[in-house]
Amino acid sequence: MIEPLAIISTAAAVALVILGVAFLLAGWRVLAGPTLPDRILALDTLSGTAIGFIAVLAVKTGFSLYIDIAISLGLVGFLATVAFARFVMSRATVAERHSENAGGASKKPKVAAKRSGKKDRKGKK
């Protein structure tokens, strides 16, 4: 019969190899990603992979402090992903404004005229 510790050790070794491959692929995507959102997603994948590494090490060594470190890294990774996403959205908004202004007349007066028309209708009722 196979010892339970041997099974855990073998499973941990296999998991570390798989996580290593995932880490390398995500690292390549960070470096060679064609767009900024691809790079942000790869960074999020890297943080998730690092959490997996820490969790596997916690199981393999039996040192439970690693679980607290993995939870902390998960929170930081999530907040970083949200911050990067907000940054990308703000860049898209600035790019849209720039393209509207470069194209000639801005769309804001048209929207303002429509809104003022709605206010006039409400005022008449």
XYZ file of C-alpha atoms in Angstrom:
125
model
C 0.000 0.000 0.000
C 1.180 3.500 -0.802
C 1.889 5.795 2.112
C -0.299 8.927 2.328
C 2.771 11.148 2.644
C 4.162 9.713 -0.585
C 0.917 10.527 -2.375
C 0.937 14.085 -1.031
C 4.592 14.538 -1.967
C 4.013 13.249 -5.506
C 0.887 15.354 -5.984
C 2.711 18.441 -4.702
C 5.603 17.835 -7.085
C 3.237 17.457 -10.047
C 1.302 20.579 -8.999
C 4.522 22.595 -8.726
C 5.550 21.538 -12.242
C 2.158 22.497 -13.668
C 2.206 25.812 -11.803
C 5.737 26.446 -13.072
C 4.616 25.998 -16.674
C 1.628 28.287 -16.070
C 3.928 30.874 -14.490
C 6.274 30.821 -17.491
C 3.424 31.126 -19.995
C 1.838 34.016 -18.096
C 5.236 35.716 -17.796
C 5.692 35.423 -21.550
C 2.258 37.013 -22.064
C 3.230 39.926 -19.805
C 6.325 40.563 -21.909
C 4.866 39.899 -25.358
C 1.207 40.803 -24.838
C -0.107 42.707 -27.838
C -2.342 44.998 -25.782
C -2.396 46.484 -22.312
C -5.483 44.495 -21.199
C -3.657 41.274 -22.189
C -0.750 42.260 -19.969
C -3.047 43.128 -17.069
C -4.802 39.772 -17.353
C -1.425 38.014 -17.444
C -0.346 39.865 -14.282
C -3.541 38.703 -12.592
C -2.762 35.164 -13.727
C 0.751 35.497 -12.305
C -0.616 36.510 -8.914
C -3.045 33.579 -8.980
C -0.227 31.223 -9.897
C 1.922 32.591 -7.074
C -0.975 31.970 -4.684
C -1.103 28.394 -5.976
C 2.635 27.979 -5.381
C 2.295 29.218 -1.817
C -0.710 26.974 -1.151
C 1.099 23.894 -2.485
C 4.133 24.726 -0.355
C 1.849 25.085 2.668
C 0.433 21.615 2.065
C 3.833 20.091 1.329
C 5.604 21.576 4.353
C 2.674 21.662 6.772
C 3.521 25.261 7.697
C 0.138 26.989 8.027
C 1.530 30.543 7.991
C 1.858 30.189 4.223
C -1.939 30.157 3.955
C -2.110 33.626 5.539
C 0.507 34.846 3.084
C -1.488 33.405 0.170
C -4.667 35.145 1.368
C -2.812 38.456 1.667
C -1.347 38.053 -1.803
C -4.821 37.294 -3.154
C -6.209 40.520 -1.701
C -3.322 42.592 -3.030
C -3.554 40.927 -6.444
C -7.283 41.605 -6.648
C -6.854 45.265 -5.713
C -4.041 45.654 -8.249
C -6.205 44.152 -10.994
C -9.065 46.511 -10.163
C -6.690 49.487 -10.166
C -5.226 48.488 -13.545
C -8.723 48.007 -14.987
C -9.759 51.473 -13.827
C -6.587 52.862 -15.395
C -7.387 51.213 -18.733
C -10.966 52.515 -18.593
C -9.769 56.056 -17.878
C -7.340 55.835 -20.797
C -10.180 54.721 -23.066
C -12.317 57.662 -21.914
C -9.497 60.126 -22.566
C -8.872 58.589 -26.009
C -12.589 58.890 -26.871
C -12.622 62.546 -25.846
C -9.497 63.194 -27.876
C -10.976 61.528 -30.980
C -14.232 63.501 -30.573
C -12.371 66.795 -30.347
C -10.087 65.943 -33.266
C -13.039 65.008 -35.472
C -14.468 68.520 -35.482
C -17.561 69.422 -33.521
C -17.909 67.848 -30.130
C -20.920 65.661 -29.362
C -21.486 67.352 -26.009
C -23.616 70.244 -27.336
C -25.938 67.785 -29.076
C -26.392 65.817 -25.876
C -26.896 69.031 -23.920
C -29.539 70.154 -26.440
C -31.384 66.857 -26.081
C -31.275 67.089 -22.321
C -32.508 70.662 -22.312
C -35.377 69.587 -24.582
C -36.375 66.944 -22.068
C -36.323 69.499 -19.286
C -38.568 71.835 -21.279
C -41.106 69.073 -21.765
C -41.165 68.312 -18.068
C -41.515 72.021 -17.283
C -44.538 72.391 -19.609
C -46.398 69.470 -18.023
